[in-house]
Coordinates of C-alpha atoms in Angstrom, one line a residue:
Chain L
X1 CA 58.7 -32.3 -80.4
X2 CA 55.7 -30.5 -81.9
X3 CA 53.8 -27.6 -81.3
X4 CA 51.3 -28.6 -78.5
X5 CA 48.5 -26.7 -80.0
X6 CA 48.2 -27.2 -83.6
X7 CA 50.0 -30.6 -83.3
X8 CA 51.9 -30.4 -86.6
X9 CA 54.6 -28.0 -86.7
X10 CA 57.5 -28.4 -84.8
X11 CA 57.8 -26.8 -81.6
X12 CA 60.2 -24.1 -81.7
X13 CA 59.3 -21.9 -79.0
X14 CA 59.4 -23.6 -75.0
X15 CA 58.8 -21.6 -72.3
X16 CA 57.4 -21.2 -68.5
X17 CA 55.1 -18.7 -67.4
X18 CA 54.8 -18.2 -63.5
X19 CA 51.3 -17.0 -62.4
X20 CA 50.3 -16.3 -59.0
X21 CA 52.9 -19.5 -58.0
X22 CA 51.1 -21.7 -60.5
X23 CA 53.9 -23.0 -63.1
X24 CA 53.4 -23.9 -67.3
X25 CA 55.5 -25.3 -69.4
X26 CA 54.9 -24.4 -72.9
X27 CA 56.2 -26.2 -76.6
X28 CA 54.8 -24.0 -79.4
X29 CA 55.2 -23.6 -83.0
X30 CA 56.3 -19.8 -84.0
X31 CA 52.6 -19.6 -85.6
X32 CA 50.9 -20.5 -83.0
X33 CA 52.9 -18.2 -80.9
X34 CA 52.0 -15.7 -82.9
X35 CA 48.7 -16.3 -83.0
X36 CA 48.4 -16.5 -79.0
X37 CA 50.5 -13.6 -78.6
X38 CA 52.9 -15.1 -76.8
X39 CA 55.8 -14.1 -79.0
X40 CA 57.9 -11.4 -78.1
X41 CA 59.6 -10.2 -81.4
X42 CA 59.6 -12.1 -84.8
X43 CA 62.6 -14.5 -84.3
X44 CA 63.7 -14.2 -88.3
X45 CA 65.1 -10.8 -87.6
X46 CA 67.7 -10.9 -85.1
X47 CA 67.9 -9.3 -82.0
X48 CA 70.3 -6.3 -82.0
X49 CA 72.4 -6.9 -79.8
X50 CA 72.8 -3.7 -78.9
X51 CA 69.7 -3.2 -77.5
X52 CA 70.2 -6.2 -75.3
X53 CA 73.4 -4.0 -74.2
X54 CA 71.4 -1.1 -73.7
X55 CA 69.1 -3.3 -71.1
X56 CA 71.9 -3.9 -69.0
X57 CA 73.5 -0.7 -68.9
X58 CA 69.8 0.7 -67.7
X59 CA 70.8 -0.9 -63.8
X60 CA 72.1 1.7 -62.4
X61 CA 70.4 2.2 -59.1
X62 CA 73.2 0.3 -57.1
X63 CA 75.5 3.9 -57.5
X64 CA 72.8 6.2 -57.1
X65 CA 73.5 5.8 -53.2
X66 CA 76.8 6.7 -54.1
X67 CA 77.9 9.8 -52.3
X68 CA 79.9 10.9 -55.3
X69 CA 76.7 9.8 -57.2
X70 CA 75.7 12.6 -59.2
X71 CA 72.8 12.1 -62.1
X72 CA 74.5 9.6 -64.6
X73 CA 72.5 10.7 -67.4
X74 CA 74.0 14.1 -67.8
X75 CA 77.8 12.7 -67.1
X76 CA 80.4 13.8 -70.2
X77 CA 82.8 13.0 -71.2
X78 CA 85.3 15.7 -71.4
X79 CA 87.6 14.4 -74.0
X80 CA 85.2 13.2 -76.8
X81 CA 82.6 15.0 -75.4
X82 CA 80.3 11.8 -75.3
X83 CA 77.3 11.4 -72.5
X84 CA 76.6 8.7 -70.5
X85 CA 73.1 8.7 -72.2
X86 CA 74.6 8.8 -75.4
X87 CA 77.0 5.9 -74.4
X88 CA 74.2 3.9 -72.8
X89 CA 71.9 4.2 -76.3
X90 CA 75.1 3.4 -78.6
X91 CA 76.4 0.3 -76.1
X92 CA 80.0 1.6 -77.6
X93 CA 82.1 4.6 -76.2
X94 CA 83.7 7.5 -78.0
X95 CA 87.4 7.4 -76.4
X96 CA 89.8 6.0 -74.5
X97 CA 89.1 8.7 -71.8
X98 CA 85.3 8.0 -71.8
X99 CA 86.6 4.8 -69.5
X100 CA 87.4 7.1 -66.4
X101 CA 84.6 9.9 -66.7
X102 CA 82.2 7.1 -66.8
X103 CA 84.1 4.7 -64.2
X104 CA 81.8 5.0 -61.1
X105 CA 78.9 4.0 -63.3
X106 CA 81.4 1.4 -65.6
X107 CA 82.3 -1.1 -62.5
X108 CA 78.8 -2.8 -62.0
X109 CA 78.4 -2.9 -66.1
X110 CA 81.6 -4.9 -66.1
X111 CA 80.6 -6.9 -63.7
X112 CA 77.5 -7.7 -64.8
X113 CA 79.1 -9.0 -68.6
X114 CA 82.3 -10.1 -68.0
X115 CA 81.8 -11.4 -64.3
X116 CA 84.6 -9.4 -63.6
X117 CA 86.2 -5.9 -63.3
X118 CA 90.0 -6.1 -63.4
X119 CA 92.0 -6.9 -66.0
X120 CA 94.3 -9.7 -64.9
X121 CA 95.8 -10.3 -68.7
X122 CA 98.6 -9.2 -71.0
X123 CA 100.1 -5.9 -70.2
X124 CA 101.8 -3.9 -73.2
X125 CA 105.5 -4.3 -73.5
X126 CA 107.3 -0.7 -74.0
X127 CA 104.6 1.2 -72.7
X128 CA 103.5 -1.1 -69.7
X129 CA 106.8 -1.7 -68.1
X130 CA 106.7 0.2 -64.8
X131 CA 102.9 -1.4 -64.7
X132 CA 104.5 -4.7 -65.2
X133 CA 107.7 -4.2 -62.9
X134 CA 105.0 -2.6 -60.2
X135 CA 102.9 -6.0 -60.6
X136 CA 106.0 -7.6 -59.5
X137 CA 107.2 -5.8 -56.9
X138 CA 103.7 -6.7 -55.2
X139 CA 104.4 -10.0 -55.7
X140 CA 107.7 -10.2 -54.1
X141 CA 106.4 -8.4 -51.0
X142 CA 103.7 -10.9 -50.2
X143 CA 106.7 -13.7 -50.4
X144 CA 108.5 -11.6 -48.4
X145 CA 106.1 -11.2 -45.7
X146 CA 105.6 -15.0 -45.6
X147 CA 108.8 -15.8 -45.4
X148 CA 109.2 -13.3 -42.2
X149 CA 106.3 -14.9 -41.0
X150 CA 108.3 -18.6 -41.8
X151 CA 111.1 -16.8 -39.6
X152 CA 112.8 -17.9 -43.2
X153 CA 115.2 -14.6 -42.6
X154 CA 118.1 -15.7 -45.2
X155 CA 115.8 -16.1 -48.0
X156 CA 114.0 -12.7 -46.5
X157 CA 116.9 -10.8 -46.8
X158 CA 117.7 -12.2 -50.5
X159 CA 114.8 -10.8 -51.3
X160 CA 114.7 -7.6 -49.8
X161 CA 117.6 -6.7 -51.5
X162 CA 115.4 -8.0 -55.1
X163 CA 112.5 -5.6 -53.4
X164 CA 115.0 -2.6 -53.4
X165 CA 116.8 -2.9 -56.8
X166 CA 113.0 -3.5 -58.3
X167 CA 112.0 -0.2 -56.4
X168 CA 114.9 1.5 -58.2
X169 CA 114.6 0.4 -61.7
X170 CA 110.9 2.0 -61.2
X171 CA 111.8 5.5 -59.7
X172 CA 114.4 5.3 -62.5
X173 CA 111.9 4.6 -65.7
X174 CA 109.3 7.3 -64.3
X175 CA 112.6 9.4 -64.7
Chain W
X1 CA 95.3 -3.3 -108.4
X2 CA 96.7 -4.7 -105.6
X3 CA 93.3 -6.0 -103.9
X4 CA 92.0 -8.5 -107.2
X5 CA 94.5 -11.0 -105.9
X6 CA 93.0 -11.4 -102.9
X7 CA 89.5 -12.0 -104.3
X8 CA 90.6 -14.4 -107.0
X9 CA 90.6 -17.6 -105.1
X10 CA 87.8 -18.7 -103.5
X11 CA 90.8 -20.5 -100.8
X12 CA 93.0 -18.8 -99.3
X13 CA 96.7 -20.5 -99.3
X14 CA 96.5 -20.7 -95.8
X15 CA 93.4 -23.2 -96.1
X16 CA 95.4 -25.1 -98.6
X17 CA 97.0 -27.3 -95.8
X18 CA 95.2 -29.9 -93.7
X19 CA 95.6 -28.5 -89.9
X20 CA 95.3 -31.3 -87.0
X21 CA 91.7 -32.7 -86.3
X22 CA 90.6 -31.5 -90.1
X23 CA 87.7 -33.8 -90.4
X24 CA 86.1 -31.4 -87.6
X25 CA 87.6 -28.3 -87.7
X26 CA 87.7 -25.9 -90.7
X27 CA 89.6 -23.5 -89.0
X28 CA 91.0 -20.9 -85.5
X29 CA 91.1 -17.5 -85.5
X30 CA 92.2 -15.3 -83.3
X31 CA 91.2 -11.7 -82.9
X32 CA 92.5 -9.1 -81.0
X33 CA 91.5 -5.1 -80.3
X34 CA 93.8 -2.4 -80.0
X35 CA 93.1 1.3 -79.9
X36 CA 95.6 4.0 -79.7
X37 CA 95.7 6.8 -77.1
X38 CA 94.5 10.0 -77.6
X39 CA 92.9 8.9 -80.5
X40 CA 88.6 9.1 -80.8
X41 CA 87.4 6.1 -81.3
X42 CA 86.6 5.0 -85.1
X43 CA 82.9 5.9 -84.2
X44 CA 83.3 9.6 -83.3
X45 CA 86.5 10.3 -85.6
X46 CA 86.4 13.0 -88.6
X47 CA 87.6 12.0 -91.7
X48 CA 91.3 12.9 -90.9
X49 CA 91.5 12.0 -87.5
X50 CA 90.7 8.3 -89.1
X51 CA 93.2 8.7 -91.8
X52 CA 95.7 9.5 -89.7
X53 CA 95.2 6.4 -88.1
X54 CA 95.1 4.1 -91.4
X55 CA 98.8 6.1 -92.3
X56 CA 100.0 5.4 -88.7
X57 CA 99.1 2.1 -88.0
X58 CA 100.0 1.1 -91.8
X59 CA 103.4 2.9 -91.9
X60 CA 104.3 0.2 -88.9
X61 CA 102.6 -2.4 -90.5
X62 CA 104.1 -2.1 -94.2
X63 CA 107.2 -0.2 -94.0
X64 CA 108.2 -0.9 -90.1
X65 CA 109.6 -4.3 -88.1
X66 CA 106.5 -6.0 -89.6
X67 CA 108.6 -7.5 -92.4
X68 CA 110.3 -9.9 -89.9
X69 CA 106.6 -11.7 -90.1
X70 CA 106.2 -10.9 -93.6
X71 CA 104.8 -8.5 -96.9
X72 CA 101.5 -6.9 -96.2
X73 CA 99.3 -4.8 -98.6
X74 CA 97.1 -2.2 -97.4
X75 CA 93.6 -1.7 -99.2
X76 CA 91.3 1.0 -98.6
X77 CA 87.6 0.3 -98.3
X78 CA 86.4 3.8 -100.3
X79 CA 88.2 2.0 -102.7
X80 CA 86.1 -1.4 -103.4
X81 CA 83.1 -1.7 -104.7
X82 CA 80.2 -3.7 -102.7
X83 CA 80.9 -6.5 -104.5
X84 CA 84.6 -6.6 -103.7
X85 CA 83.9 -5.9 -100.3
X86 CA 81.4 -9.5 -100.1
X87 CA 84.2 -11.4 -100.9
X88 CA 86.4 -10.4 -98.5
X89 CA 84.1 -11.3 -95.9
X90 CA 83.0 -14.4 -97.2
X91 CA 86.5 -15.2 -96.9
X92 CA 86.7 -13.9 -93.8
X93 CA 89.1 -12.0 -94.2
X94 CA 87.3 -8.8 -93.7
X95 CA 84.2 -8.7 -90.9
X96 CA 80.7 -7.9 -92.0
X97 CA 81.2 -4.7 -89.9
X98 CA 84.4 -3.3 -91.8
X99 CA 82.2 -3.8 -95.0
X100 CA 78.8 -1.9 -93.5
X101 CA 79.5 0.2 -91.0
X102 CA 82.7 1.4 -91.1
X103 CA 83.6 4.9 -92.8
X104 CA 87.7 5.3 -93.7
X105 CA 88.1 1.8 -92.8
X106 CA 91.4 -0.5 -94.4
X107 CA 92.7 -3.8 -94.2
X108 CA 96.0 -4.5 -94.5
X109 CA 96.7 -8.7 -95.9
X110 CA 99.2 -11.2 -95.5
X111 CA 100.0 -12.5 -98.8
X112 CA 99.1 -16.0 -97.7
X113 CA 96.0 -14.2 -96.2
X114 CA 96.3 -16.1 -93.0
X115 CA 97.0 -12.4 -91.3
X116 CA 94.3 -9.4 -91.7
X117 CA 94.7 -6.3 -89.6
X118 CA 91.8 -4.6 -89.9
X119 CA 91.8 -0.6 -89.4
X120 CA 89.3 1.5 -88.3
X121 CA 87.0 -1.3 -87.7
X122 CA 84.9 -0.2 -84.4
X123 CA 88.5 0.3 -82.9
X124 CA 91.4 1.2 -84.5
X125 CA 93.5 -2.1 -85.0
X126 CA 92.1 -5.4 -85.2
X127 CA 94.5 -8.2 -85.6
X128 CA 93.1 -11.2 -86.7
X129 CA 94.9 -14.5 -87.3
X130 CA 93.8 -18.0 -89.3
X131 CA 95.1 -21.7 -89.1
X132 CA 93.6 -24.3 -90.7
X133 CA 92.4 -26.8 -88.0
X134 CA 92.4 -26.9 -84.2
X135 CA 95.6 -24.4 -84.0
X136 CA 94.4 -22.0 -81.6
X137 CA 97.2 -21.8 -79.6
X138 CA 99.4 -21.4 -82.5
X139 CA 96.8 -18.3 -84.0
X140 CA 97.3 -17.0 -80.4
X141 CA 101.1 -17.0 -80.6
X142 CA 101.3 -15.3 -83.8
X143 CA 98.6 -12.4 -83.1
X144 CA 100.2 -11.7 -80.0
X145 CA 103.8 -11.4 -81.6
X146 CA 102.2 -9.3 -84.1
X147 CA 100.7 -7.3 -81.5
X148 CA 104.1 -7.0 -79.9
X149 CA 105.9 -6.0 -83.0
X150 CA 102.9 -3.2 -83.7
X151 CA 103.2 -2.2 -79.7
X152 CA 107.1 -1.2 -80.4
X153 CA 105.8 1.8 -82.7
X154 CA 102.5 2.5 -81.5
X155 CA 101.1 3.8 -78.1
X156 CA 98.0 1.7 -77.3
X157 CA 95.4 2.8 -75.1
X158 CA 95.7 0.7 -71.9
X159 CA 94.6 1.0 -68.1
X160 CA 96.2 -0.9 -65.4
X161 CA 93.0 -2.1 -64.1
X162 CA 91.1 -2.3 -67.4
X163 CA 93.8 -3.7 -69.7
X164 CA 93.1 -2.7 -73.3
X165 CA 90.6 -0.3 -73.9
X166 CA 88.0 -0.5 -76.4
X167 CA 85.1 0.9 -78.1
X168 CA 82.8 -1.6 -76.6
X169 CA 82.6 -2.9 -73.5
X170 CA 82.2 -6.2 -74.4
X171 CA 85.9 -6.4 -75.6
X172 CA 87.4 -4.5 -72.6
X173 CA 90.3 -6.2 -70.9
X174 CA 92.5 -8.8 -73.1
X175 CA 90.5 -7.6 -76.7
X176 CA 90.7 -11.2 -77.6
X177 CA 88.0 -13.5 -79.5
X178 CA 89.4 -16.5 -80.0
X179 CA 87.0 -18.9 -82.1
X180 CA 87.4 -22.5 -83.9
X181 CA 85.1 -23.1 -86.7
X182 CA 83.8 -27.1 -86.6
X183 CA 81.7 -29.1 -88.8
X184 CA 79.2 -30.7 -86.6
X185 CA 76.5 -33.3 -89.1
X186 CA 76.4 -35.8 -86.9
X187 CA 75.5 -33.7 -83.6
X188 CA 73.0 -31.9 -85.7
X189 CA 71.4 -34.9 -87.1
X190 CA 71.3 -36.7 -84.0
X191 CA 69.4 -33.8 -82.5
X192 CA 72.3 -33.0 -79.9
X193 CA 73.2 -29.1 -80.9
X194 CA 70.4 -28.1 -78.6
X195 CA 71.3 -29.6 -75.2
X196 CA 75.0 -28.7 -76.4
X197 CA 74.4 -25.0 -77.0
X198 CA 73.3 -24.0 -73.3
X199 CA 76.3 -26.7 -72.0
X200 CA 78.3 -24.3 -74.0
X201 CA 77.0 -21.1 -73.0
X202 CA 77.3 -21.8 -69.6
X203 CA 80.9 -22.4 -69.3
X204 CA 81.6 -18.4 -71.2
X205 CA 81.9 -19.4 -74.8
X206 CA 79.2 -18.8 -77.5
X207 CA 78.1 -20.5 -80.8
X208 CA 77.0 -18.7 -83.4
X209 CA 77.0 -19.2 -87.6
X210 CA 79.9 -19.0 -89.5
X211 CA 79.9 -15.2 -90.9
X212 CA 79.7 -14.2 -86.9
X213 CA 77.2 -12.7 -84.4
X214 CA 73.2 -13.2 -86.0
X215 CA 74.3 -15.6 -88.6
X216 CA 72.5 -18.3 -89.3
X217 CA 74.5 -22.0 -89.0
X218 CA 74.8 -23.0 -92.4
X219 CA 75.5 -26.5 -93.4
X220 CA 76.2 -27.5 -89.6
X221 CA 78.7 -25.1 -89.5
X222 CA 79.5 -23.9 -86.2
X223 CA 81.5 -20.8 -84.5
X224 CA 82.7 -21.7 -81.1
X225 CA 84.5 -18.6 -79.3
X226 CA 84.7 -17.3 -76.1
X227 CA 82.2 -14.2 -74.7
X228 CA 84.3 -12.7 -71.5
X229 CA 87.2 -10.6 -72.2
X230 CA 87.7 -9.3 -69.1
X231 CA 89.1 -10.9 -65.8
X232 CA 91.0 -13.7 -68.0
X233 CA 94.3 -14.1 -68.8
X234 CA 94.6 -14.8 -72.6
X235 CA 96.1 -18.0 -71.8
X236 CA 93.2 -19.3 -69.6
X237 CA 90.5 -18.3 -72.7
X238 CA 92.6 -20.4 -74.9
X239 CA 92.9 -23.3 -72.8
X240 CA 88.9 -23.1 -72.0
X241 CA 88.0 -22.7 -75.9
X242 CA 90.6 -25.5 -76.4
X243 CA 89.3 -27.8 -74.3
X244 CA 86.0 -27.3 -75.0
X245 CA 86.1 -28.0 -78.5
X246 CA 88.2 -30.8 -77.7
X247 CA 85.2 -32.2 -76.1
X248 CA 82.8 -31.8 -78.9
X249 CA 85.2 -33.1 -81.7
X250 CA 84.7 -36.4 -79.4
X251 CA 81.0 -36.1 -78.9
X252 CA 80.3 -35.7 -83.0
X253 CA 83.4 -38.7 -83.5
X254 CA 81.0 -40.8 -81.2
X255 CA 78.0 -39.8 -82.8
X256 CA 79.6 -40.6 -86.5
X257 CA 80.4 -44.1 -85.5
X258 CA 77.1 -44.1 -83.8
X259 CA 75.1 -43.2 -87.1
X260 CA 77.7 -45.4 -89.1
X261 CA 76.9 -48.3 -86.8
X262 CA 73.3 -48.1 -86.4
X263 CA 72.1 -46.3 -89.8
X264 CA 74.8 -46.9 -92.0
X265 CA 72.3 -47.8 -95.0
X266 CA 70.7 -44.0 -93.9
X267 CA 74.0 -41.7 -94.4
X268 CA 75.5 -44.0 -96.8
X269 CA 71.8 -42.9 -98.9
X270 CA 72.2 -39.5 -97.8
X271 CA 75.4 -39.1 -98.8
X272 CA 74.8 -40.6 -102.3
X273 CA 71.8 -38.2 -102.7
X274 CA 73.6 -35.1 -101.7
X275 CA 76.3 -35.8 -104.4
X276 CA 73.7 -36.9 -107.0
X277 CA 72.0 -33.8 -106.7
X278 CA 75.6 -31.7 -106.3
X279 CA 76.4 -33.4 -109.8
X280 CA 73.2 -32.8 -111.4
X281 CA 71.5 -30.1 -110.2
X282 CA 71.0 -27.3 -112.5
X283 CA 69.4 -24.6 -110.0
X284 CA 70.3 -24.9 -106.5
X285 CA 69.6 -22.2 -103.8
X286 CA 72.9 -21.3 -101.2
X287 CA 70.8 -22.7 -98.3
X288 CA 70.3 -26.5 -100.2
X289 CA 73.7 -26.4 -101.7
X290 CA 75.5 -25.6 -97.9
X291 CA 73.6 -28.5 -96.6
X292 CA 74.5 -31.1 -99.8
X293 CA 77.6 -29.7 -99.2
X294 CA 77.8 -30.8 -95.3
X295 CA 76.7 -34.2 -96.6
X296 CA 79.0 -34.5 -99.2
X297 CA 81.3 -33.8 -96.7
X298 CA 80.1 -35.9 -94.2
X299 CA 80.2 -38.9 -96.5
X300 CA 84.4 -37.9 -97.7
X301 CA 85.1 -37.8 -93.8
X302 CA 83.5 -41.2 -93.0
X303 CA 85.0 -42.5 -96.2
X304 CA 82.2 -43.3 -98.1
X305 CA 83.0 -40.8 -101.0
X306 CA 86.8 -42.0 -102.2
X307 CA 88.8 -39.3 -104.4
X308 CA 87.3 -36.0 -103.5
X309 CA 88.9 -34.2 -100.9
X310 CA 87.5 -32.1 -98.2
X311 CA 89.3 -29.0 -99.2
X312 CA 86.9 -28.9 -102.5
X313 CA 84.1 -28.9 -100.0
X314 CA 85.9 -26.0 -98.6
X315 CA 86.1 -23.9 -101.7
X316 CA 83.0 -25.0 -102.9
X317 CA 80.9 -23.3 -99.8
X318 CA 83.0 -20.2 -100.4
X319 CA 82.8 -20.1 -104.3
X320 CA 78.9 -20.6 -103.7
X321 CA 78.2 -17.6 -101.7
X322 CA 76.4 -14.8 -103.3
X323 CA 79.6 -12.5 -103.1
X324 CA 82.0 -14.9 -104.8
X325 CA 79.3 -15.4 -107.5
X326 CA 78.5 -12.1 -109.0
X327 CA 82.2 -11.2 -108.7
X328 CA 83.3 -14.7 -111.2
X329 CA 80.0 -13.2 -113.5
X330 CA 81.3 -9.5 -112.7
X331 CA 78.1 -9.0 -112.7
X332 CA 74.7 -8.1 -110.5
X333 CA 72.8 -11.4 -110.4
X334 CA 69.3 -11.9 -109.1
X335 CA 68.1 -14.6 -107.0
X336 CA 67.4 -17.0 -109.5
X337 CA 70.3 -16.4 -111.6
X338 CA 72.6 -16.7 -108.7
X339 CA 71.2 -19.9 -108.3
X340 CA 71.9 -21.4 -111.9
X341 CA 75.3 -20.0 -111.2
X342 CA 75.6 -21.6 -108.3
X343 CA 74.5 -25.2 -109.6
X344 CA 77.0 -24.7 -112.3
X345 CA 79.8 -24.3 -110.9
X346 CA 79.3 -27.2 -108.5
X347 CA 78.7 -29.6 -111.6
X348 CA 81.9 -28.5 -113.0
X349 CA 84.0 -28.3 -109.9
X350 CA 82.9 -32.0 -109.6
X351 CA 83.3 -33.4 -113.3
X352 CA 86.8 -32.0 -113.0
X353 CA 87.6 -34.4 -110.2
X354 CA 86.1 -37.5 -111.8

């Protein structure tokens, strides 16, 4: 396609503008972009994406009704010593810990670029066991529950005992 | 020193053998983050907190249960000079990042340089792992034994409901980036990249060039990888990249017998051209010579070029590369040197076949 307005560069920039209802469809070259001032940064530099990051991070009005809400800017981290405004500027944290200072303000930012909060994957071997072996036992109690509900009680009690032995091996690797 | 044979090849062994569906895909990689607890992250570390990471994570990796997977030499980054440093990333074996940014950063190499672990990058481990062809699941396997094996010594920073924790938010959860590297001509020439882009976009996965995020896609070469980290197994991102780029290896397949059907005299021409000019050419810039290249390629896939084989087209786009340049002239090359260079060696690289 080319450029609508000088009619012999390739149109590389398409957009819509929405004015007062009233919708344009647009096919310009990056010249004549420039010229009309409808281009928003020069696209031969990339856009840091970074600073993309840092536009997302800025929605935080959906905790400030929070009753534990308390003004995100001036939050710390206490281990690295890392502020949420710092954090919000880099787009990266400083440690581990800056994970559960920052949570409150952390879930809707997940959300928002993963789609998603909670970590369903891999869980570490050695140090993740009783994570792992608590995954399971959670598992095991839903079945168990439907198979009381199934009035399944031999299989119930099969796994009861599972349900136990699995509670033990836990109490036993917290030691 | 133990780095100059990793720079000498333009090829890395692993790229030596023909992986399944080769006529598309270059190459998988798999990448995963780790950090270690009560550790700062590489961002906010002093000198020594970083270089106790690098002797931590490299003790395990050199001298511990690592050798089950195989021999592994650690370089230091202070150590390399810039030029050094632009070869290992044009052979990816390095990121652009580790070579910038990073201060007490290291990489420790497989021989065959199909494994990097990357230390000190924006988090402390980075595992990354490269097959030749569509092998993802197979780059999977062996990053996450490898991850495994490092786990045994190492105490990784990890939250039940995050998963793994890293320095940016964007790799939260599983730390993995799986990505496939395809060779897409025909889609490109048939003007199809750009309804295939969004397609792609919208199902999770990005495309960007081939030396990662804000590079441009030089000689239709594509990086397809996935964008969520978080909320998805590892297994599900593998399948979804998988099948994905099992649906555009068919797409550009149609679209080659397409062009060979309806434009044969067209590619045939272009083909022809792009190795005239390879073969003659005595000043090419990297951007002309990555796109003959494609072509030349292109024309060796549909078999229209007999006794060259693709793998010279790989080395070629890697021994063209400013990096890989001045480091064979061991020298600081301008522009317009680099480009003599770079016609040079092409010419020769091709006499040498016929």
């Amino acid at each position: 396609m080319l450029c609508e307005n000088c009619g012999k560069r390739p149109a590389t920039l398409h957009f819509t503008k929405i004015i007062n209802g009233q919708k344009n469809e647009y096919h310009l070259c990056e010249q004549c972009a420039k010229e009309k001032g409808e281009i928003f940064s020069s696209s031969s530099e990339s856009f840091p994406f970074h600073h993309l990051l840092s536009g997302l991070l800025n929605f935080d009005q959906m905790v400030e009704e929070h009753p534990l809400y308390t003004n995100p800017e001036s939050q710390r981290c206490e281990t690295c010593g890392l502020t949420f405004s710092q954090f919000k500027k880099m787009g990266k944290f400083g440690c581990s810990d800056c994970y559960k200072y920052f949570e409150l303000q952390l879930e809707p930012i997940f959300r928002r670029i993963h789609g998603n909060s909670q970590h369903i994957g891999k869980v570490p071997l050695r140090s993740g066991k009783s994570i792992k072996l608590k995954k399971e036992l959670s598992q095991l109690k839903a079945i168990l529950q439907q198979k009381i509900a199934l009035e399944e009680f031999e299989e119930a009690a099969k796994l009861r005992d599972k349900i136990r032995a699995l509670e033990h091996k836990i109490s036993e690797s917290r030691g | 020193m133990a780095v100059e044979r990793y720079l000498q090849n333009a090829i890395s062994d692993w790229m030596c053998d023909d992986g399944p569906e080769s006529d598309i895909v270059i190459s998988s990689r798999v990448r995963i983050a780790r950090n270690l607890k009560d550790h700062p992250f590489p961002l906010l570390a002093t000198d020594s907190q970083a270089n106790a990471v690098i002797n931590k994570v490299s003790e395990t990796i050199i001298n511990g249960k690592m050798k089950q997977i195989g021999n592994f030499d650690l370089i230091l980054l202070e150590d390399l000079n810039d030029l050094q440093k632009k070869v290992l990333v044009e052979k990816h074996l390095i990121s652009l990042n580790l070579a910038n940014e990073s201060r007490k950063g290291a990489v420790t190499l497989s021989e065959n340089e199909a494994i990097s672990i990357m230390i000190n990058e924006e988090d402390h481990i980075r595992i990354q792992c490269l097959y030749p062809g569509l092998q993802i699941n197979q780059a999977w396997e062996m990053a996450n034994k490898i991850d495994d094996i490092l786990e045994k010594d190492l105490d990784y920073a990890f939250d039940e409901k995050r998963g793994y924790l890293t320095s940016c938010p964007t790799n939260v959860g599983t730390g993995i980036r799986a990505s496939v590297m395809v060779h897409l001509p025909a889609l490109v020439l048939t003007n199809q990249m750009n309804r295939l882009v969004p397609a792609i976009t919208q199902v999770g996965l990005t495309v960007r060039g081939i030396y990662g995020e804000g590079s441009e896609a030089l000689g239709n070469l594509f990086q397809i990888s996935n964008q969520i980290t978080l909320g998805q197994s590892e297994e599900d991102i593998i399948r979804n990249l998988h099948g994905v780029v099992n649906q555009i290896i068919e797409l550009e397949r149609q679209s080659r017998r397409n062009l060979v059907e309806e434009k044969r005299f067209q590619i045939e021409d272009k083909v022809g051209r792009a190795y005239g000019i390879l073969s003659n050419a005595k000043i090419i810039d990297s951007k002309e010579a990555a796109q003959r290249l494609s072509d030349l390629r292109l024309g060796i896939d549909l078999k229209m070029i007999k006794g060259i084989s693709a793998s010279v087209v790989n080395e070629l786009m890697v021994m063209t590369q400013p990096g890989f340049l001045q480091y064979i002239a061991n020298e600081i090359l301008t522009p317009e040197e680099r480009d003599i260079r770079r016609a040079t060696i092409i010419r020769k690289k091709l006499l040498e076949i016929k």
